XYZ file of C-alpha atoms in Angstrom:
634
model
C 8.777 -46.122 34.245
C 9.486 -44.288 37.233
C 13.123 -43.703 36.705
C 12.956 -39.980 37.704
C 12.054 -41.225 41.372
C 15.313 -42.590 41.354
C 17.238 -40.337 39.761
C 20.641 -38.808 41.430
C 23.299 -37.014 39.564
C 25.736 -39.218 41.311
C 24.713 -42.392 39.257
C 25.800 -40.643 36.077
C 29.343 -41.496 34.522
C 31.673 -38.710 33.886
C 31.286 -36.780 30.337
C 33.489 -37.774 28.647
C 32.550 -41.190 28.842
C 28.665 -40.539 29.528
C 27.753 -41.344 25.684
C 27.833 -45.193 24.314
C 30.176 -44.411 21.477
C 34.294 -44.654 20.988
C 35.974 -41.185 20.446
C 37.950 -41.329 17.811
C 41.091 -41.925 19.428
C 40.212 -45.360 19.646
C 41.417 -46.785 15.980
C 40.154 -50.546 16.400
C 36.888 -48.955 16.239
C 37.561 -45.703 13.780
C 40.339 -47.247 11.228
C 38.477 -47.856 7.840
C 40.177 -50.993 7.513
C 41.434 -52.638 10.474
C 38.469 -50.991 12.920
C 34.851 -52.303 13.580
C 32.655 -49.360 11.867
C 31.018 -50.082 8.583
C 33.090 -49.984 5.405
C 30.124 -49.628 3.047
C 28.500 -47.068 5.440
C 31.975 -45.243 5.703
C 32.463 -45.340 2.130
C 28.983 -43.720 1.581
C 29.431 -40.969 3.757
C 32.879 -40.318 2.351
C 32.361 -40.030 -0.841
C 29.543 -37.874 -0.483
C 32.065 -35.854 1.914
C 34.115 -35.345 -0.836
C 31.229 -33.967 -3.195
C 30.509 -31.490 -0.097
C 34.350 -29.997 -0.166
C 35.055 -26.818 -1.537
C 31.273 -25.868 -2.475
C 29.928 -22.957 -0.342
C 27.914 -24.416 2.426
C 24.482 -23.786 2.404
C 23.447 -20.752 3.460
C 20.072 -19.949 5.071
C 19.040 -16.212 5.090
C 16.418 -13.775 6.495
C 14.239 -13.624 3.668
C 14.073 -17.468 3.632
C 13.046 -17.381 7.818
C 10.574 -14.985 7.256
C 9.130 -16.668 4.535
C 6.850 -18.220 6.808
C 5.180 -15.452 7.736
C 5.180 -13.814 4.230
C 3.973 -16.946 2.185
C 3.358 -19.583 4.156
C 6.847 -21.122 3.151
C 8.279 -22.925 5.565
C 10.050 -26.049 3.814
C 12.893 -23.650 2.038
C 14.452 -22.794 4.904
C 14.435 -25.969 6.651
C 15.755 -27.506 3.758
C 18.824 -25.077 3.733
C 19.037 -26.228 7.696
C 18.849 -29.645 6.932
C 21.294 -29.669 4.201
C 24.087 -27.567 6.398
C 23.868 -30.053 9.076
C 24.367 -33.630 6.893
C 27.125 -31.709 5.293
C 28.727 -31.259 8.866
C 27.583 -34.688 9.724
C 29.590 -36.088 7.033
C 33.004 -34.427 7.453
C 32.705 -35.327 11.231
C 32.540 -39.381 10.037
C 34.893 -38.070 7.317
C 37.440 -36.437 10.089
C 37.215 -39.605 12.431
C 38.059 -42.337 10.179
C 40.667 -40.417 8.408
C 42.056 -38.679 10.942
C 43.161 -35.643 8.417
C 43.508 -32.290 9.488
C 41.851 -31.130 6.275
C 38.703 -32.523 7.423
C 38.700 -31.410 10.553
C 38.628 -27.895 9.219
C 35.536 -28.790 7.359
C 34.197 -29.670 10.877
C 35.379 -26.576 12.395
C 33.795 -24.741 9.387
C 30.487 -26.273 9.946
C 30.663 -25.689 13.850
C 31.462 -22.478 13.545
C 28.700 -21.474 11.264
C 26.041 -23.484 13.527
C 27.498 -21.255 16.173
C 26.830 -18.161 14.226
C 23.282 -18.790 12.943
C 21.325 -16.612 14.675
C 18.534 -19.263 15.789
C 19.150 -23.037 15.722
C 15.223 -23.208 15.673
C 13.078 -23.761 12.762
C 10.868 -20.289 11.841
C 7.727 -21.957 11.716
C 8.196 -22.995 15.391
C 9.713 -19.995 17.222
C 7.228 -17.823 18.999
C 9.156 -14.617 18.425
C 6.101 -12.982 16.521
C 3.565 -13.705 19.670
C 6.136 -12.502 22.300
C 8.080 -9.367 20.731
C 6.460 -9.023 17.205
C 9.157 -10.025 14.914
C 9.824 -12.156 11.945
C 12.827 -13.032 12.567
C 14.145 -14.971 15.842
C 14.947 -12.888 18.868
C 18.512 -14.309 19.732
C 18.172 -12.749 23.480
C 14.773 -15.116 23.714
C 15.676 -18.106 21.988
C 12.758 -21.168 21.475
C 13.614 -24.213 22.208
C 12.309 -26.611 19.617
C 12.965 -29.853 17.534
C 15.388 -27.770 15.469
C 17.461 -26.367 18.472
C 17.481 -29.695 20.236
C 19.042 -31.637 17.390
C 22.026 -28.946 17.102
C 22.390 -29.512 20.752
C 22.545 -33.045 20.241
C 24.725 -33.161 17.071
C 27.288 -30.569 18.645
C 27.406 -32.913 21.809
C 27.950 -36.162 19.259
C 30.881 -34.551 17.523
C 32.299 -32.908 20.761
C 32.808 -36.305 22.321
C 33.993 -38.156 18.893
C 36.123 -35.713 17.930
C 36.889 -33.511 21.371
C 40.794 -34.495 21.287
C 41.309 -33.493 17.829
C 39.608 -30.171 18.030
C 41.707 -28.869 21.277
C 44.857 -29.812 19.011
C 44.053 -27.813 15.906
C 41.261 -25.166 17.163
C 41.494 -24.523 20.542
C 38.747 -22.242 22.028
C 36.328 -23.940 19.893
C 35.188 -26.620 22.213
C 33.940 -23.425 24.536
C 32.113 -22.112 22.017
C 30.144 -25.054 21.234
C 29.398 -25.029 25.271
C 28.434 -21.158 25.419
C 26.074 -21.244 22.538
C 24.424 -24.858 23.438
C 24.268 -23.053 26.723
C 22.574 -19.822 26.303
C 20.175 -21.455 23.893
C 19.134 -24.453 25.011
C 20.187 -25.311 28.543
C 19.166 -22.253 30.127
C 15.906 -21.669 28.390
C 15.121 -25.930 29.025
C 15.830 -24.579 32.540
C 14.208 -21.233 33.236
C 10.819 -22.058 31.136
C 8.754 -24.822 32.243
C 5.859 -23.275 29.598
C 7.261 -25.400 26.596
C 3.982 -27.218 25.193
C 6.067 -29.915 24.354
C 7.041 -30.957 28.091
C 3.231 -31.807 28.128
C 2.491 -31.037 31.729
C -0.595 -30.014 30.782
C -1.540 -33.727 29.769
C -1.004 -33.564 25.925
C 2.424 -35.447 25.136
C 3.452 -35.954 21.655
C 6.446 -36.769 20.154
C 8.317 -33.463 20.544
C 8.585 -34.373 24.149
C 10.988 -37.448 23.576
C 12.664 -35.621 20.594
C 13.619 -32.683 22.164
C 14.559 -34.228 26.002
C 16.359 -37.058 24.317
C 18.656 -33.985 22.432
C 19.010 -32.191 25.546
C 20.063 -35.121 27.385
C 22.723 -35.811 25.317
C 23.883 -32.789 25.407
C 23.867 -32.217 28.706
C 25.870 -34.997 29.653
C 28.693 -34.345 26.958
C 28.617 -30.675 26.966
C 27.654 -29.756 31.080
C 31.372 -31.133 32.280
C 33.248 -28.394 34.224
C 33.047 -28.459 37.866
C 30.583 -25.759 38.085
C 27.979 -27.372 35.582
C 27.578 -30.415 37.893
C 24.351 -29.382 39.634
C 22.506 -28.107 36.546
C 24.070 -31.238 34.524
C 21.554 -33.305 37.152
C 18.817 -30.587 37.000
C 19.037 -31.316 33.146
C 19.235 -34.782 33.225
C 16.229 -35.345 36.161
C 14.097 -32.791 33.985
C 14.184 -34.848 31.024
C 13.645 -37.917 33.030
C 10.230 -36.811 34.174
C 9.491 -35.607 30.536
C 10.165 -38.726 29.292
C 8.079 -40.721 31.846
C 5.201 -38.461 30.909
C 5.894 -39.648 27.218
C 5.665 -43.066 28.185
C 2.822 -43.259 30.956
C 0.762 -41.453 27.473
C 1.503 -44.707 25.346
C -0.987 -46.731 25.288
C -0.938 -50.301 26.791
C -0.790 -51.682 23.084
C 1.849 -49.269 21.562
C 0.020 -47.542 19.372
C 0.981 -44.203 18.052
C -1.841 -42.301 16.864
C 0.203 -39.784 14.358
C 1.035 -43.132 12.419
C 3.708 -45.102 11.321
C 6.088 -42.296 10.454
C 5.582 -40.454 13.815
C 6.896 -43.504 15.722
C 10.550 -43.263 14.517
C 10.505 -39.676 16.174
C 8.634 -40.297 18.943
C 8.928 -43.692 20.670
C 11.895 -44.217 18.830
C 13.442 -41.499 20.420
C 12.263 -42.717 23.344
C 13.636 -45.775 23.150
C 17.303 -44.216 21.924
C 17.077 -41.738 24.904
C 16.633 -44.505 27.571
C 19.430 -46.365 25.918
C 21.797 -43.280 26.368
C 20.710 -43.397 29.734
C 21.711 -46.879 30.657
C 25.023 -46.150 29.450
C 25.312 -42.777 31.192
C 24.538 -44.791 34.713
C 26.250 -48.076 34.119
C 23.061 -49.675 33.927
C 21.653 -48.366 36.625
C 19.039 -47.309 34.911
C 17.621 -49.636 32.751
C 14.050 -49.447 32.092
C 14.714 -51.662 28.544
C 15.211 -54.679 31.152
C 12.956 -57.032 29.858
C 12.268 -58.220 33.646
C 10.586 -54.430 34.236
C 10.116 -52.568 30.982
C 6.622 -51.367 31.024
C 4.233 -53.043 28.452
C 3.660 -49.693 26.354
C 7.182 -49.715 25.769
C 7.512 -53.679 24.743
C 4.238 -53.304 22.567
C 5.339 -49.893 20.953
C 8.515 -51.907 19.423
C 6.526 -53.814 17.441
C 4.601 -50.997 15.918
C 6.680 -50.287 12.826
C 6.556 -54.080 11.606
C 2.528 -54.453 12.406
C 2.135 -51.420 10.350
C 3.811 -53.085 7.259
C 1.759 -53.910 4.329
C 5.438 -55.255 2.249
C 8.333 -54.242 0.518
C 8.586 -50.703 1.539
C 5.070 -49.787 1.719
C 3.024 -49.418 5.257
C -0.500 -48.578 6.484
C -0.946 -44.624 6.286
C -2.881 -42.672 8.834
C -2.649 -39.460 10.117
C 0.418 -37.476 8.463
C 2.068 -40.817 7.713
C 3.216 -41.852 4.325
C 2.231 -44.864 2.694
C 5.585 -45.116 1.487
C 7.809 -43.328 3.523
C 10.434 -40.733 2.082
C 11.779 -39.912 5.864
C 15.199 -41.844 6.132
C 14.516 -44.118 9.253
C 17.536 -45.426 11.451
C 16.757 -49.267 11.095
C 19.705 -50.191 13.794
C 17.643 -47.797 16.613
C 14.673 -50.117 16.221
C 16.696 -53.475 16.343
C 18.518 -52.357 19.349
C 15.486 -51.749 21.267
C 14.286 -54.754 20.184
C 17.428 -56.618 21.188
C 16.610 -54.994 24.906
C 13.252 -56.075 24.986
C 13.650 -59.365 23.519
C 11.234 -58.884 20.531
C 13.032 -61.244 17.627
C 10.257 -60.195 15.067
C 10.763 -56.509 15.759
C 14.507 -57.489 15.311
C 14.064 -59.400 11.997
C 12.003 -56.631 10.753
C 14.690 -53.939 11.261
C 17.118 -56.304 9.928
C 14.942 -57.148 7.245
C 14.882 -53.283 5.751
C 18.739 -53.064 4.931
C 19.969 -55.180 2.185
C 23.302 -57.285 2.536
C 26.350 -54.910 1.621
C 24.254 -51.927 1.668
C 24.953 -48.680 4.194
C 23.803 -49.748 7.510
C 22.834 -45.883 8.768
C 22.367 -42.898 6.682
C 23.258 -39.075 7.449
C 19.752 -37.971 6.960
C 18.696 -39.346 10.044
C 20.853 -37.266 12.105
C 24.489 -37.194 13.598
C 23.782 -39.504 17.015
C 22.029 -41.940 14.865
C 24.919 -42.457 11.881
C 27.500 -42.457 14.429
C 25.343 -45.284 16.746
C 24.500 -47.101 13.323
C 28.345 -47.264 12.331
C 29.445 -48.788 15.359
C 27.026 -51.277 16.479
C 28.777 -54.470 15.489
C 25.777 -56.798 16.228
C 23.354 -54.365 14.047
C 26.249 -54.708 11.147
C 26.183 -59.104 11.800
C 22.442 -58.854 11.736
C 22.043 -56.813 8.314
C 24.682 -59.240 6.915
C 22.672 -62.648 8.424
C 19.419 -61.294 6.611
C 16.192 -61.885 8.155
C 12.509 -61.650 6.635
C 9.803 -59.383 7.720
C 7.179 -61.295 10.193
C 4.018 -59.650 8.112
C 1.436 -60.860 11.171
C -1.975 -62.234 10.020
C -4.222 -59.721 12.355
C -3.171 -57.164 14.245
C -5.555 -54.745 16.498
C -4.738 -51.685 17.981
C -8.151 -50.779 20.515
C -6.570 -47.633 21.741
C -6.649 -45.677 18.049
C -9.338 -48.547 17.004
C -7.379 -49.815 13.684
C -7.288 -53.122 12.536
C -4.595 -54.624 10.106
C -5.649 -57.894 8.310
C -3.466 -60.063 5.632
C -4.940 -63.388 3.894
C -1.868 -65.112 4.821
C 0.365 -64.414 7.809
C 4.162 -64.395 7.005
C 3.427 -62.714 3.132
C 2.737 -59.573 1.516
C 0.992 -62.414 -1.387
C -2.834 -61.547 -1.470
C -5.209 -59.063 -0.227
C -5.077 -57.353 3.212
C -7.351 -54.622 4.521
C -6.981 -52.270 7.034
C -10.247 -50.282 8.441
C -9.949 -47.128 10.761
C -12.260 -45.949 13.946
C -10.739 -43.413 16.416
C -12.119 -39.613 16.388
C -11.280 -36.245 14.296
C -9.338 -35.174 17.246
C -6.389 -37.320 16.808
C -2.392 -35.964 16.910
C -1.927 -34.986 13.268
C -5.248 -35.900 12.726
C -7.312 -36.481 9.320
C -10.898 -36.488 9.472
C -10.988 -40.253 8.742
C -13.512 -41.984 10.718
C -14.251 -45.438 8.797
C -11.374 -45.160 6.322
C -10.586 -48.271 4.541
C -7.478 -49.527 3.075
C -6.668 -52.181 0.977
C -3.723 -53.701 -0.392
C -2.706 -56.243 -3.351
C 0.636 -57.945 -3.010
C 1.363 -55.492 -0.348
C 0.969 -52.518 -2.463
C -1.662 -49.768 -1.490
C -5.025 -49.882 -4.043
C -7.585 -48.540 -2.090
C -5.500 -45.935 -0.112
C -4.743 -43.134 2.483
C -2.930 -40.160 0.287
C -0.666 -38.940 3.424
C 0.259 -35.666 3.548
C 2.060 -33.257 1.670
C 4.533 -30.745 2.404
C 4.338 -29.144 5.601
C 3.171 -25.255 5.318
C 2.063 -22.495 7.874
C -1.048 -23.973 6.929
C -0.643 -27.344 7.947
C -0.807 -26.600 11.915
C -2.904 -23.607 11.850
C -6.667 -23.239 11.628
C -6.947 -23.640 8.343
C -5.731 -26.829 8.527
C -8.894 -28.709 6.629
C -8.937 -26.437 3.996
C -6.289 -29.043 2.739
C -7.370 -31.383 0.609
C -5.411 -34.522 2.251
C -6.900 -33.320 5.939
C -10.539 -33.848 4.804
C -12.585 -36.880 4.631
C -14.024 -36.136 1.333
C -11.225 -37.690 -0.015
C -10.841 -40.679 2.483
C -12.672 -43.713 1.194
C -15.685 -42.829 3.784
C -18.915 -41.268 2.946
C -20.504 -37.898 2.490
C -23.440 -38.055 3.854
C -26.244 -35.617 2.568
C -23.276 -32.887 1.030
C -21.906 -33.426 4.195
C -18.250 -34.131 5.113
C -17.012 -35.245 8.911
C -16.206 -32.948 11.543
C -13.111 -31.659 12.912
C -12.355 -32.701 16.357
C -12.406 -35.217 19.308
C -16.428 -35.685 19.512
C -16.594 -36.591 15.855
C -15.960 -40.421 16.588
C -16.636 -44.178 15.411
C -19.659 -45.734 17.973
C -20.057 -49.343 18.346
C -16.769 -50.639 17.267
C -16.572 -54.433 17.008
C -14.204 -56.950 15.666
C -14.874 -59.820 13.660
C -11.774 -62.430 14.137
C -11.670 -66.095 12.899
C -10.238 -68.431 10.195
C -12.916 -67.299 7.772
C -12.937 -63.921 8.066
C -11.529 -60.756 10.147
C -13.139 -57.241 9.937
C -14.396 -54.416 12.025
C -18.038 -52.821 12.609
C -18.871 -49.224 13.210
C -20.935 -47.011 13.125
C -19.620 -43.702 11.670
C -22.901 -41.381 12.002
C -21.012 -39.729 14.948
C -18.288 -38.500 12.636
C -20.931 -36.255 10.788
C -22.522 -32.695 12.043
C -25.222 -34.379 9.321
C -28.834 -33.328 10.246
C -31.196 -36.216 9.887
C -28.329 -38.803 10.292
C -29.463 -41.782 13.181
C -26.782 -44.119 11.656
C -24.497 -45.102 9.474
C -23.107 -48.744 9.470
C -19.936 -49.829 7.978
C -18.655 -53.485 7.786
C -15.616 -54.015 6.464
C -14.449 -57.606 6.275
C -11.301 -59.751 4.732
C -12.778 -63.013 3.494
C -11.236 -66.325 3.061
C -12.233 -69.136 1.071
C -11.263 -71.499 -1.518
C -12.811 -69.304 -4.014
C -10.676 -66.342 -3.558
C -10.257 -64.389 -0.962
C -12.225 -60.507 -1.055
C -12.264 -57.773 0.641
C -16.200 -56.629 1.715
C -17.290 -53.449 2.787
C -21.006 -53.131 3.752
C -22.821 -49.625 4.654
C -26.559 -49.427 6.053
C -27.528 -46.047 7.313
C -30.661 -44.169 8.501
C -31.079 -41.327 7.141
C -34.031 -38.461 6.893
C -34.287 -37.880 2.902
C -33.111 -34.459 2.044
C -31.847 -32.409 -1.129
C -28.026 -32.870 -0.891
C -26.642 -36.139 -2.680
C -24.964 -38.888 -0.778
C -21.996 -40.729 -2.120
C -19.658 -43.531 -0.777
C -16.018 -42.649 -1.903
C -13.077 -44.724 -2.146
C -9.671 -43.242 -3.250
C -7.497 -45.071 -5.562
C -4.138 -45.738 -6.668
C -3.204 -47.052 -9.927
C -4.483 -47.135 -13.384
C -8.179 -47.261 -13.111
C -10.831 -48.545 -15.110
C -14.412 -47.602 -15.021
C -17.022 -49.976 -16.179
C -20.759 -50.781 -15.466
C -20.658 -51.797 -11.364
C -17.005 -52.356 -11.799
C -13.899 -50.207 -11.656
C -10.184 -52.127 -12.392
C -7.230 -50.906 -10.103
C -3.677 -51.483 -11.637
C -1.602 -50.962 -8.556
C 1.678 -48.920 -9.228
C 3.942 -51.338 -8.032
C 3.696 -54.779 -9.514
C 1.089 -55.674 -7.277
C -2.014 -58.189 -8.993
C -4.728 -55.859 -9.964
C -8.084 -56.146 -8.468
C -11.463 -55.389 -9.390
C -13.940 -53.218 -7.291
C -17.360 -54.134 -7.624
C -20.919 -52.878 -6.820
C -24.637 -53.054 -7.814
C -24.644 -51.818 -11.675
C -27.721 -49.534 -11.478
C -25.463 -47.038 -9.398
C -24.147 -44.126 -10.994
C -20.733 -44.242 -10.315
C -17.872 -41.780 -11.538
C -13.901 -40.914 -11.188
C -12.642 -38.003 -9.872
C -9.092 -37.395 -11.164
C -6.590 -35.359 -8.530
C -3.407 -34.310 -9.955
C -0.587 -34.139 -8.105
C 2.331 -31.815 -7.984
C 3.839 -31.808 -4.269
C 6.670 -33.756 -3.951
C 5.911 -35.435 -0.487
C 2.727 -37.255 -2.580
C 4.319 -37.503 -5.755
C 7.208 -39.671 -4.472
C 4.651 -42.059 -3.022
C 1.877 -42.297 -5.807
C 2.932 -41.098 -8.924
C 1.397 -37.895 -10.847
C -2.323 -38.464 -9.726
C -4.917 -40.246 -7.742
C -8.357 -41.731 -8.490
C -11.657 -40.878 -6.409
C -14.480 -43.331 -7.369
C -17.580 -42.167 -6.261
C -20.653 -44.100 -5.622
C -24.416 -41.973 -5.603
C -26.231 -43.762 -3.402
C -28.703 -41.058 -2.770
C -31.958 -42.851 -2.951
C -30.388 -45.986 -0.959
C -29.977 -47.076 2.639
C -27.282 -49.785 1.724
C -24.559 -50.563 -0.528
C -22.346 -53.600 -0.746
C -18.421 -52.833 -2.353
C -16.644 -56.029 -2.978
C -12.419 -56.173 -3.575
C -11.026 -59.185 -5.640
C -8.218 -59.999 -7.470
C -10.647 -62.154 -10.282
C -11.274 -59.538 -12.535
C -14.284 -59.206 -15.046
C -13.793 -60.590 -18.255
C -14.471 -57.562 -20.462
C -11.425 -56.145 -18.854
């Protein structure tokens, strides 16, 4: 990107105009009836704020913070933290549109609670146990993580929007915001250069732009005193260097190996930070200018719509979800697509919001909520409506992921995804060679995605979690051996098949297995189009020295599954046409039921998934087809 090399603090706007948002004193923007804020969104936010009012604020406790060390539960405490911040965001918007002291009081309460909160860091990230032997935060040694960055950003956006009103009613409170942000975020950021998320060791992941983007916003707005000038420039410069490292790490095809869900908190955070920077420098630093935008940034703007299967279903890899439960800031994607000139990405973003519905939501964060509320070009795009592009074929060579569909521009029919890659990717699952098949945009051969995060998720026992194991992906189990963990366990000899009649991928999976006697396992997965009907064909051939343990080819299925001789009929969850998987009838086949109770999994798949196991111990080849033509007996 190269912007950091050209940066100087003299390029920055003054703090009170540094963020791309009109303050609440601008009633041409913030008046509910005559301003330009989006009325349905305002109404949804203020209605929920009314429900919040005069109820107790969520209260994170020592006991909830320590649970990640006691029983591995990180989610209970994080949900209390999120609920507190979301309530504050709703109060901020309500105060801005009404101008009433009642809501300013609510805002002041939320700000005060955050200032009194011992730590802004999420306990699962805090290094206090390693550094100090403590299970509760060490307040004199704050850890700068995603949570601390989010609070700093929230305080900055609030201060920018409501600063004048806070000065009138709560003089001194803004000083407290600046003190806490400097102590907990700015000084640690400047003092410590060993934060793992900086990417100085070459390992760059989504924490980098997420934290740098929030620190950038906090520095631009809250470092506003004359004696802050040097630190303000230094923080912005370091943020630019950090974001440069993230952009440099993006592959030329814009793929995110963490999956679709993580695009929003990695690449999207980068695009948002660059948008803020463009405003803060009055266009002097504009990395999204179509004339100079790096190819990887341009391509990553297209990543979300290229992962789209149809409706609210997506190709799930790594810790992503096939049906996301997170709230996405569609307006941020739309703004980035406008900046780089990607009309398909802009149409896709606009197509995700129904005209007349809210165009931004609290759960994505205050800054994102405020930008969505006030982006009138975004509002007009949603009102006009759009159709998602649904491209016919997409290949990401950097991650070795192929997604093809029967016809471009529609979710109707079959779609196939095949993944090569390796087992050392970010948020990795052991899934080399896995296939996903969708019918009318609804996955039927699936990747389960992730359950709720716990202490185990990112610890040494990660692969004790069943969703991370190859045994619960649509891949072989070779001589009783599952795939290995690490980048050395990878696909080999990956080749694309691309044409009007067939699209697919051929790859050797043997390198993904620490199985004795396995010389090769060639998988060819193709979407075949013909006048007689489109079908998916998965051909496996292998060279394996005979052993005592069974070899099984597996497919993970979602929906109602009925097993018959040489066939399994799957009726999808969400209205897609039923499909039939067929194989040689002489094979032993069985279904393994996987009951689900984790809320992140049940929200996507309901109460169960089903694994189809085909025993191929005495064979050296197998063909499985997936078609929408059902056997007459079914």
